[in-house]
Coordinates of C-alpha atoms in Angstrom, one line a residue:
X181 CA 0.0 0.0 0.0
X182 CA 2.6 2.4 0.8
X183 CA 4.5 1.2 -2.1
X184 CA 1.8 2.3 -4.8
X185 CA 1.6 5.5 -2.9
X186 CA 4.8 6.4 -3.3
X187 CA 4.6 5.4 -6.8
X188 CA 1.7 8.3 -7.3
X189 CA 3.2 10.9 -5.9
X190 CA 6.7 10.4 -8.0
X191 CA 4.4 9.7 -11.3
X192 CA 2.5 13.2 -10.4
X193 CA 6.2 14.7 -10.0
X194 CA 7.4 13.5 -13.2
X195 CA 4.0 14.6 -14.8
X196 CA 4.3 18.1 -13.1
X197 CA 8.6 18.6 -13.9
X198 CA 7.8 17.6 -17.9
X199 CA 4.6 20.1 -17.9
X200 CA 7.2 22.8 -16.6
X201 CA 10.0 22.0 -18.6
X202 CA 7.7 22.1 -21.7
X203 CA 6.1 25.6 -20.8
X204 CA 10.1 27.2 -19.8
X205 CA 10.9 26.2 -23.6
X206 CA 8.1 27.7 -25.2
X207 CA 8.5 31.1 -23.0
X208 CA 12.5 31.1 -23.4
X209 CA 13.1 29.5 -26.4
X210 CA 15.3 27.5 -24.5
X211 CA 16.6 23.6 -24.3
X212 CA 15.3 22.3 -20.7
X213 CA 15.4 18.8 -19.4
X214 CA 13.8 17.1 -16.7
X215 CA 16.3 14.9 -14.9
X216 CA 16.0 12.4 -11.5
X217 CA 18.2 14.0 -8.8
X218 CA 17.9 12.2 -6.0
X219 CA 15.0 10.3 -6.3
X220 CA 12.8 13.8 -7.6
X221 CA 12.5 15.0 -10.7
X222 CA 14.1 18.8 -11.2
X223 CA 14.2 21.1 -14.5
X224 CA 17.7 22.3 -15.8
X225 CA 18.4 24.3 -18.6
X226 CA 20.9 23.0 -21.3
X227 CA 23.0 26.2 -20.2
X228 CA 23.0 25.5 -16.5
X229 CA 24.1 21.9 -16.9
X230 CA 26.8 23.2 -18.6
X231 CA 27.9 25.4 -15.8
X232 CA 27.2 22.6 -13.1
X233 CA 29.5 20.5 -15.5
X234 CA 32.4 23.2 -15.7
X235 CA 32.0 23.9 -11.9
X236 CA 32.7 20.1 -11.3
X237 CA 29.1 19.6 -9.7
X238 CA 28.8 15.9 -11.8
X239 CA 31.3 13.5 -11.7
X240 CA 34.2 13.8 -13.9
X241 CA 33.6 12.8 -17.4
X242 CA 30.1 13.6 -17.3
X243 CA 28.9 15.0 -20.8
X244 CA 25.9 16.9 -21.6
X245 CA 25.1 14.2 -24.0
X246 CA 25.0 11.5 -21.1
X247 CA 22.6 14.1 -19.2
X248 CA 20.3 14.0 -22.0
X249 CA 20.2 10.7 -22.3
X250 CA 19.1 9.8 -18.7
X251 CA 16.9 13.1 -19.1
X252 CA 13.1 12.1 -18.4
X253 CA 12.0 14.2 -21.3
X254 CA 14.3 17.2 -23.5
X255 CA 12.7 19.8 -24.7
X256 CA 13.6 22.0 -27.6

């Protein structure tokens, strides 16, 4: 029981970070994607991954193109 719980209120997260994501792109004209970070879904920018990337926030070697790869949904 608490299992399925769970499971709704991540699938309502998900659902809510890809209706933001989409919206941000079509306002900014921007690339966004939703990625898992720590278990919750968030919305980046292409540009601020890049900075987290040069800042070292990822681990080393980490590439934009692995981001959008495990990305939920990318917008453009």
């Amino acid at each position: 029981m608490i299992k399925m719980i769970k499971e709704i209120i991540l699938n309502y997260r998900i659902k809510r970070a890809v209706k933001m994501a989409r919206e941000l792109s079509l306002t900014s004209k921007r690339k966004y994607m939703a990625l898992m970070v720590a278990g919750v879904p968030k919305v980046y920018s292409k540009q601020e991954l890049k900075s987290l990337i040069q800042r070292h926030t990822f681990k080393k070697g980490t590439t934009i193109q692995d981001l959008e790869r495990r990305a939920i949904i990318v917008t453009g």
